[in-house]
Coordinates of C-alpha atoms and ligand atoms in Angstrom, one line a residue:
M1 CA -18.8 -19.5 3.4
M2 CA -15.2 -19.2 4.5
D3 CA -12.9 -21.3 2.3
F4 CA -9.2 -20.3 1.7
N5 CA -5.5 -21.2 1.6
Y6 CA -3.2 -19.2 3.9
S7 CA 0.5 -18.6 3.4
N8 CA 2.7 -15.8 4.6
P9 CA 6.3 -16.5 3.6
T10 CA 7.9 -13.2 4.7
K11 CA 10.1 -13.4 7.8
I12 CA 9.7 -10.3 9.9
F13 CA 12.3 -8.8 12.1
F14 CA 10.5 -6.1 14.1
G15 CA 12.0 -3.6 16.6
K16 CA 14.8 -1.2 17.3
N17 CA 18.3 -2.1 15.9
K18 CA 17.0 -5.2 14.0
L19 CA 19.2 -4.2 11.1
K20 CA 21.9 -6.3 12.6
V21 CA 20.3 -9.4 11.1
L22 CA 20.7 -8.1 7.6
P23 CA 24.1 -9.8 6.6
E24 CA 23.2 -13.2 7.9
Q25 CA 19.8 -13.1 6.2
I26 CA 21.2 -11.9 2.9
K27 CA 23.8 -14.7 2.9
R28 CA 21.1 -17.3 2.9
Y29 CA 20.5 -16.2 -0.7
G30 CA 23.9 -15.1 -2.0
S31 CA 26.4 -12.3 -1.7
K32 CA 25.6 -10.1 -4.7
V33 CA 22.9 -7.5 -3.9
L34 CA 21.1 -4.8 -5.8
L35 CA 20.4 -2.0 -3.3
V36 CA 17.3 -0.1 -4.3
Y37 CA 16.2 3.2 -2.8
G38 CA 14.3 6.4 -3.5
G39 CA 15.1 10.1 -3.7
G40 CA 17.6 10.3 -0.9
S41 CA 15.7 10.2 2.5
I42 CA 17.8 7.2 3.5
K43 CA 21.0 9.2 2.9
R44 CA 19.7 12.1 5.0
N45 CA 18.6 10.0 8.0
G46 CA 21.7 7.7 8.1
I47 CA 20.1 4.4 7.2
Y48 CA 22.1 4.2 3.9
D49 CA 25.4 4.6 5.8
N50 CA 24.5 1.9 8.3
I51 CA 23.5 -0.5 5.5
V52 CA 26.6 0.1 3.4
K53 CA 28.8 -0.5 6.4
L54 CA 27.1 -3.8 7.2
L55 CA 27.4 -4.9 3.6
K56 CA 31.1 -4.0 3.3
D57 CA 32.0 -5.5 6.7
N58 CA 30.4 -8.8 5.7
S59 CA 31.9 -8.9 2.2
I60 CA 28.6 -8.6 0.4
D61 CA 29.0 -7.0 -3.0
F62 CA 26.3 -4.5 -3.9
W63 CA 25.2 -2.3 -6.9
E64 CA 22.8 0.5 -6.6
L65 CA 19.5 1.6 -8.2
S66 CA 18.6 5.0 -6.7
G67 CA 16.0 7.6 -7.5
V68 CA 12.9 5.3 -7.4
E69 CA 10.0 7.7 -7.7
P70 CA 6.9 7.8 -5.5
N71 CA 4.5 6.1 -7.9
P72 CA 7.5 4.1 -9.3
R73 CA 8.0 4.2 -13.1
I74 CA 8.5 1.2 -15.4
T75 CA 11.5 3.1 -16.8
T76 CA 13.3 2.7 -13.4
V77 CA 12.3 -1.0 -13.3
R78 CA 14.1 -1.4 -16.7
K79 CA 17.3 0.2 -15.4
G80 CA 17.2 -2.2 -12.4
I81 CA 16.8 -5.3 -14.5
D82 CA 19.8 -4.2 -16.6
I83 CA 22.0 -3.9 -13.5
C84 CA 20.9 -7.3 -12.2
R85 CA 21.6 -9.0 -15.5
K86 CA 25.1 -7.5 -16.0
N87 CA 26.2 -8.3 -12.4
N88 CA 24.5 -11.7 -11.7
I89 CA 22.6 -10.2 -8.8
E90 CA 21.3 -12.8 -6.3
L91 CA 19.0 -10.7 -4.1
V92 CA 17.2 -7.4 -4.5
L93 CA 17.2 -5.3 -1.3
A94 CA 14.7 -2.5 -1.2
V95 CA 15.3 0.2 1.4
G96 CA 12.3 2.5 1.6
G97 CA 8.6 2.6 1.2
G98 CA 6.0 1.0 -1.0
S99 CA 7.4 2.6 -4.2
T100 CA 10.9 1.3 -3.6
I101 CA 9.7 -2.2 -2.6
D102 CA 7.3 -2.4 -5.5
C103 CA 10.0 -1.4 -8.0
S104 CA 12.3 -4.0 -6.5
K105 CA 9.7 -6.7 -6.8
V106 CA 9.2 -6.1 -10.5
V107 CA 12.9 -5.8 -11.1
A108 CA 13.2 -9.2 -9.5
A109 CA 10.5 -10.7 -11.6
G110 CA 11.6 -9.0 -14.8
F111 CA 15.1 -10.5 -14.3
Y112 CA 13.8 -13.8 -15.5
Y113 CA 11.4 -12.4 -18.1
E114 CA 13.1 -12.0 -21.5
K115 CA 10.8 -9.3 -23.0
D116 CA 9.8 -5.8 -21.7
P117 CA 8.8 -5.8 -18.1
W118 CA 5.7 -3.8 -18.7
N119 CA 4.2 -7.0 -20.1
I120 CA 4.4 -8.6 -16.6
V121 CA 2.8 -5.6 -15.0
K122 CA -0.1 -5.8 -17.5
A123 CA -0.3 -9.6 -17.3
P124 CA 1.0 -11.1 -14.0
Y125 CA 0.4 -14.7 -15.2
R126 CA 3.5 -14.2 -17.3
I127 CA 5.7 -14.1 -14.2
K128 CA 7.2 -17.6 -13.8
K129 CA 10.2 -17.0 -11.6
V130 CA 11.4 -14.2 -9.3
L131 CA 14.8 -13.3 -7.7
P132 CA 14.6 -13.2 -3.9
V133 CA 13.4 -9.7 -2.7
A134 CA 14.0 -8.4 0.8
S135 CA 13.1 -5.0 2.4
V136 CA 14.1 -2.6 5.0
L137 CA 10.9 -0.6 5.5
T138 CA 11.1 3.2 6.2
I139 CA 7.4 4.3 6.1
A140 CA 4.2 2.7 7.4
A141 CA 1.7 2.6 4.5
T142 CA 1.4 0.1 1.7
G143 CA 2.1 -3.2 3.4
S144 CA 4.4 -4.1 0.4
E145 CA 6.9 -5.3 2.9
M146 CA 4.7 -8.4 3.6
D147 CA 2.6 -8.9 0.5
T148 CA 2.8 -10.3 -3.0
F149 CA 1.8 -7.2 -5.0
A150 CA 3.5 -4.3 -6.7
V151 CA 2.0 -1.2 -8.4
I152 CA 4.0 0.3 -11.3
T153 CA 3.3 3.4 -13.4
N154 CA 3.8 4.0 -17.1
M155 CA 3.7 7.7 -17.6
D156 CA 3.8 7.3 -21.4
T157 CA 0.4 5.6 -21.4
N158 CA -1.0 7.1 -18.1
E159 CA -1.4 3.7 -16.7
K160 CA -0.8 2.7 -13.1
L161 CA -1.4 -1.0 -12.7
G162 CA -1.0 -3.7 -10.0
T163 CA 0.7 -6.9 -10.6
G164 CA 1.6 -9.8 -8.3
H165 CA 3.0 -13.3 -7.8
P166 CA 3.4 -15.4 -4.7
D167 CA 7.2 -15.3 -5.0
M168 CA 7.2 -11.5 -5.1
A169 CA 6.6 -11.5 -1.3
P170 CA 9.8 -10.4 0.4
V171 CA 11.8 -13.3 1.8
F172 CA 12.4 -11.1 4.8
S173 CA 11.6 -7.6 5.9
I174 CA 13.2 -5.5 8.6
L175 CA 10.8 -3.3 10.4
D176 CA 12.5 -0.8 12.8
P177 CA 9.9 1.8 13.8
T178 CA 12.7 4.3 14.6
Y179 CA 13.4 4.4 10.8
T180 CA 10.0 6.1 10.4
F181 CA 10.7 8.9 12.8
T182 CA 11.9 11.1 9.9
V183 CA 8.8 10.5 7.7
P184 CA 7.3 14.0 7.1
K185 CA 3.8 14.8 8.3
N186 CA 2.1 14.7 5.0
Q187 CA 3.5 11.2 4.2
T188 CA 2.7 10.0 7.7
A189 CA -0.9 11.1 7.1
A190 CA -1.1 9.6 3.7
G191 CA 0.4 6.3 5.0
T192 CA -2.2 6.1 7.7
A193 CA -5.0 6.7 5.2
D194 CA -3.6 4.0 3.0
I195 CA -3.6 1.5 5.8
M196 CA -7.2 2.4 6.6
S197 CA -8.2 2.1 3.0
H198 CA -6.7 -1.4 2.6
T199 CA -8.8 -2.3 5.7
F200 CA -12.0 -0.7 4.4
E201 CA -11.6 -2.6 1.1
D202 CA -11.8 -5.9 3.0
Y203 CA -14.2 -4.8 5.7
F204 CA -16.8 -3.5 3.3
S205 CA -16.8 -6.8 1.4
K206 CA -19.0 -9.9 1.7
P207 CA -19.6 -12.3 3.3
D208 CA -20.1 -11.1 6.9
S209 CA -19.7 -14.6 8.2
A210 CA -15.9 -13.9 8.3
F211 CA -16.4 -12.6 11.8
L212 CA -12.8 -12.9 12.9
Q213 CA -11.6 -11.0 9.8
N214 CA -14.0 -8.2 10.5
K215 CA -12.8 -7.9 14.1
I216 CA -9.2 -7.8 12.9
S217 CA -10.2 -5.0 10.5
E218 CA -11.8 -3.0 13.3
A219 CA -8.7 -3.4 15.4
I220 CA -6.5 -2.1 12.6
L221 CA -8.8 0.8 12.0
K222 CA -8.8 1.7 15.7
T223 CA -5.0 1.5 15.8
C224 CA -4.7 4.0 12.9
I225 CA -7.3 6.3 14.6
N226 CA -5.5 6.1 17.9
Y227 CA -1.9 6.6 16.7
G228 CA -2.1 8.5 13.4
K229 CA -2.4 12.0 15.0
K230 CA 0.1 11.0 17.7
A231 CA 2.8 10.1 15.2
L232 CA 2.1 13.4 13.4
D233 CA 2.4 15.5 16.6
K234 CA 5.4 13.6 18.0
P235 CA 7.3 12.0 15.1
D236 CA 9.6 10.1 17.5
D237 CA 6.8 8.5 19.4
Y238 CA 8.0 4.9 19.3
E239 CA 4.7 3.4 20.4
A240 CA 2.8 5.3 17.8
R241 CA 5.2 4.5 15.0
A242 CA 5.5 0.9 15.9
N243 CA 1.7 0.3 16.0
L244 CA 1.3 2.0 12.7
M245 CA 4.1 0.0 11.2
W246 CA 2.7 -3.3 12.2
A247 CA -0.8 -2.2 11.2
S248 CA 0.6 -1.5 7.7
S249 CA 1.8 -5.0 7.3
L250 CA -1.3 -6.7 8.7
A251 CA -3.8 -4.6 6.7
I252 CA -2.9 -6.1 3.4
D253 CA -1.1 -9.4 3.9
G254 CA -4.4 -11.3 3.6
L255 CA -5.2 -11.7 7.3
A256 CA -8.3 -9.4 7.0
S257 CA -9.4 -10.6 3.6
Y258 CA -9.1 -14.4 3.6
G259 CA -12.6 -15.8 3.3
K260 CA -14.0 -12.6 1.9
D261 CA -14.8 -11.6 -1.7
A262 CA -12.5 -8.6 -1.4
N263 CA -13.1 -7.0 -4.8
W264 CA -11.2 -3.7 -4.2
C265 CA -12.9 -0.5 -5.2
V266 CA -11.4 2.8 -4.0
H267 CA -7.9 1.6 -5.0
P268 CA -8.6 1.2 -8.7
M269 CA -10.4 4.6 -8.6
E270 CA -7.3 6.2 -6.9
H271 CA -4.7 4.5 -9.2
E272 CA -6.3 6.4 -12.1
L273 CA -5.8 9.7 -10.2
S274 CA -2.1 8.9 -9.6
A275 CA -1.6 7.7 -13.2
F276 CA -2.9 11.0 -14.7
Y277 CA -1.9 13.5 -12.0
D278 CA 0.9 11.8 -10.1
I279 CA -0.7 12.5 -6.7
T280 CA 0.2 10.8 -3.4
H281 CA -1.7 7.5 -3.2
G282 CA -2.9 7.9 0.4
V283 CA -4.1 11.4 -0.3
G284 CA -6.2 10.3 -3.2
L285 CA -7.7 7.4 -1.2
A286 CA -8.6 9.7 1.7
I287 CA -10.4 12.1 -0.6
L288 CA -12.4 9.4 -2.3
T289 CA -13.2 7.2 0.6
P290 CA -15.9 9.3 2.4
V291 CA -17.5 10.1 -1.0
W292 CA -17.5 6.5 -2.0
M293 CA -19.0 5.5 1.4
K294 CA -21.9 8.0 1.0
Y295 CA -22.5 6.9 -2.5
I296 CA -22.9 3.2 -1.6
L297 CA -24.9 3.8 1.5
D298 CA -28.4 2.4 1.0
E299 CA -30.7 -0.2 2.5
S300 CA -28.5 -3.1 1.3
T301 CA -25.3 -1.6 3.0
V302 CA -26.5 0.4 5.9
D303 CA -26.1 -2.4 8.5
K304 CA -22.4 -2.7 7.7
F305 CA -22.0 1.1 8.2
V306 CA -23.8 0.8 11.5
E307 CA -21.4 -2.0 12.5
Y308 CA -18.5 0.3 11.5
G309 CA -19.9 3.3 13.4
I310 CA -20.6 1.5 16.6
N311 CA -17.5 -0.7 16.7
V312 CA -14.9 1.6 15.3
W313 CA -16.2 5.1 16.2
E314 CA -18.1 4.0 19.3
I315 CA -21.3 5.8 18.2
D316 CA -24.3 5.4 20.4
A317 CA -26.1 2.2 19.2
S318 CA -29.5 3.4 20.1
K319 CA -29.6 6.1 17.4
D320 CA -31.4 5.7 14.1
K321 CA -29.4 3.4 11.7
Y322 CA -28.9 6.0 9.0
D323 CA -27.8 8.6 11.6
I324 CA -25.2 6.2 12.8
A325 CA -24.0 5.4 9.2
N326 CA -23.8 9.1 8.3
M327 CA -22.0 10.0 11.5
A328 CA -19.5 7.3 10.9
I329 CA -18.8 8.5 7.4
D330 CA -18.5 12.1 8.6
K331 CA -16.1 11.0 11.3
T332 CA -14.0 9.3 8.7
R333 CA -13.6 12.5 6.7
E334 CA -13.0 14.6 9.8
F335 CA -10.2 12.2 10.8
F336 CA -8.5 12.5 7.5
N337 CA -8.8 16.3 7.7
L338 CA -7.4 16.2 11.3
L339 CA -4.3 14.5 9.7
G340 CA -4.1 17.5 7.3
I341 CA -5.5 15.8 4.2
P342 CA -7.9 17.8 2.1
S343 CA -11.4 16.8 1.2
K344 CA -11.6 17.6 -2.4
L345 CA -9.9 16.6 -5.7
T346 CA -9.7 20.3 -6.8
E347 CA -7.5 20.9 -3.7
V348 CA -4.9 18.6 -5.2
G349 CA -5.1 20.0 -8.7
I350 CA -7.7 17.6 -10.3
G351 CA -10.5 19.2 -12.3
E352 CA -13.2 17.9 -14.5
D353 CA -11.4 17.4 -17.8
R354 CA -10.1 13.8 -17.4
L355 CA -12.8 12.3 -15.2
E356 CA -14.4 10.3 -18.0
I357 CA -11.2 8.6 -19.2
M358 CA -10.2 7.9 -15.6
A359 CA -13.6 6.3 -14.8
Q360 CA -13.2 4.1 -17.8
G361 CA -9.7 3.0 -16.6
A362 CA -10.9 2.2 -13.1
V363 CA -13.3 -0.4 -14.4
R364 CA -11.0 -1.7 -17.2
Y365 CA -11.2 -5.3 -15.7
G366 CA -15.0 -5.1 -15.0
K367 CA -17.2 -3.8 -12.2
I368 CA -15.4 -3.0 -8.9
G369 CA -16.5 -3.2 -5.2
G370 CA -17.0 -5.9 -2.6
I371 CA -20.2 -4.8 -0.9
R372 CA -21.7 -2.9 -3.9
K373 CA -20.5 -3.3 -7.5
L374 CA -19.8 -0.1 -9.3
D375 CA -19.7 0.5 -13.1
K376 CA -18.1 3.3 -15.0
D377 CA -21.0 5.7 -14.4
D378 CA -20.9 5.1 -10.7
V379 CA -17.2 5.9 -10.7
L380 CA -17.8 9.0 -12.7
N381 CA -20.4 10.1 -10.2
I382 CA -18.0 9.5 -7.3
Y383 CA -15.3 11.5 -9.0
K384 CA -17.7 14.4 -9.7
A385 CA -18.9 14.4 -6.1
A386 CA -15.3 14.5 -4.9
L387 CA -14.4 17.6 -6.9
Ligands
NZQ1 O1 12.1 8.6 -2.1 P1 12.6 9.0 -0.7 O2 13.6 10.1 -0.7 O3 13.0 7.8 0.1 O4 11.3 9.7 0.1 C1 10.1 9.0 0.3 C2 9.0 9.6 -0.7 O5 9.2 10.9 -1.0 C3 9.6 9.5 1.6 N1 10.0 8.6 2.7 C4 9.9 7.3 2.9 N2 10.5 6.9 4.1 C5 11.0 8.0 4.6 C6 10.7 9.1 3.8 N3 11.1 10.4 4.1 C7 11.7 10.6 5.3 N4 12.0 9.6 6.1 C8 11.7 8.3 5.9 N5 11.9 7.3 6.7 O6 8.2 9.3 1.5 C9 7.8 9.5 0.2 C10 6.8 8.4 -0.2 O7 7.4 7.2 -0.3 P2 6.7 6.0 -1.1 O8 7.6 4.8 -1.1 O9 6.2 6.5 -2.4 O10 5.4 5.8 -0.1 P3 4.4 4.6 0.1 O11 5.1 3.6 1.0 O12 3.2 5.2 0.5 O13 4.3 3.9 -1.3 C11 3.4 4.3 -2.3 C12 3.3 3.5 -3.5 O14 2.9 2.1 -3.2 C13 1.8 1.7 -4.0 C14 1.1 3.1 -4.2 O15 0.2 3.0 -5.3 C15 2.3 4.0 -4.5 O16 2.8 3.8 -5.8 N6 1.0 0.7 -3.3 C16 1.5 -0.5 -3.2 C17 0.8 -1.6 -2.7 C18 1.4 -2.9 -2.5 N7 2.6 -3.2 -3.0 O17 0.7 -3.8 -2.0 C19 -0.6 -1.4 -2.2 C20 -0.9 0.0 -2.0 O18 -2.3 0.1 -2.0 C21 -0.4 0.9 -3.0 O19 -1.1 1.0 -4.2
ZN2 ZN1 -3.1 1.4 -0.9

């Protein structure tokens, strides 16, 4: 039965040259900003210079936290909190992808938390107050630009954990698709796979009475299938980049999951891979997804795969239901391969040795999965089948 509360507090400014709203939007919250970014892509493509000029021209003081890692580390979060405290920062501005935005969110929450911020990653209920966070998005993938979550890695303990709080949603996000023209092919592919995986997590959850949510999911999946390869082949294809960018935000902001028991499954399995092997999130998801789909395909789930096959892949509805389901799964894998993503864990350097401990980690909070619940042995079987 559908029963939910809906709220989406993030203001979105979408389109070419939307950066111009940045100063006025920042000034709603103050004039002392922590500018957070990654390994330097924003310096190479000019976004950094444009932002710095806007901040200086509008008398907005800023301090910098640079070098946020893909799979952002708690050590970087700690550095950001120190800068915020020393300089009475009023807004944390993330310029980058999910890693930069996630790091910024936990810096903003950690600012008000007097102990070590790893505690608020492990136990989100400890978050009571959060500095305003805003983002300028540079890659279509995680949806962190319009959601309340953050994922942080602790390399000392090989843990990559999600946290969240309603006030961690960015107060505004600027989405200029031209900023994603410089995203390299492998990250474009991984981002597309990530958007699709967020959608699968909701789509393959119960109940099916959430008809509208299912249709939204199918539309997001078709958008990724239609535009993923186009963005790869022609990086400055505005239409492709824009559709992927908006799909990124809508895939995880709740639109497709409200009213469903969306107990995510492939994500906890993938986060273990990233925690131990530091691989790209979307690549891990794309390898695991078709294997997971085959694993859970049985009499209790086949109808959902038929729905997926017919509505998303336009497979002939008159075929046998298991043929449709298997064709849909094969097409999913073929699509990821078309984007240049490999099919096996061994191809990204993951062997047998740590599968057991990762399987344990994936179910640390209990069984996972919306349409079929998986325990540790199931996860281990999926990892082994993905080698
Ligand atoms: O660090 P820089 O130099 O900026 O380069 C980045 C990085 O190397 C590069 N890049 C980004 N925009 C670019 C660009 N290169 C050229 N031109 C541009 N315009 O791309 C690389 C990857 O960036 P990253 O931010 O790591 O990618 P993504 O957005 O995929 O974020 C991945 C992280 O988000 C987490 C993942 O687990 C992972 O840690 N997730 C966050 C979620 C959330 N907050 O809701 C949900 C997701 O499921 C996910 O778990
Ligand atoms: Zn994801």
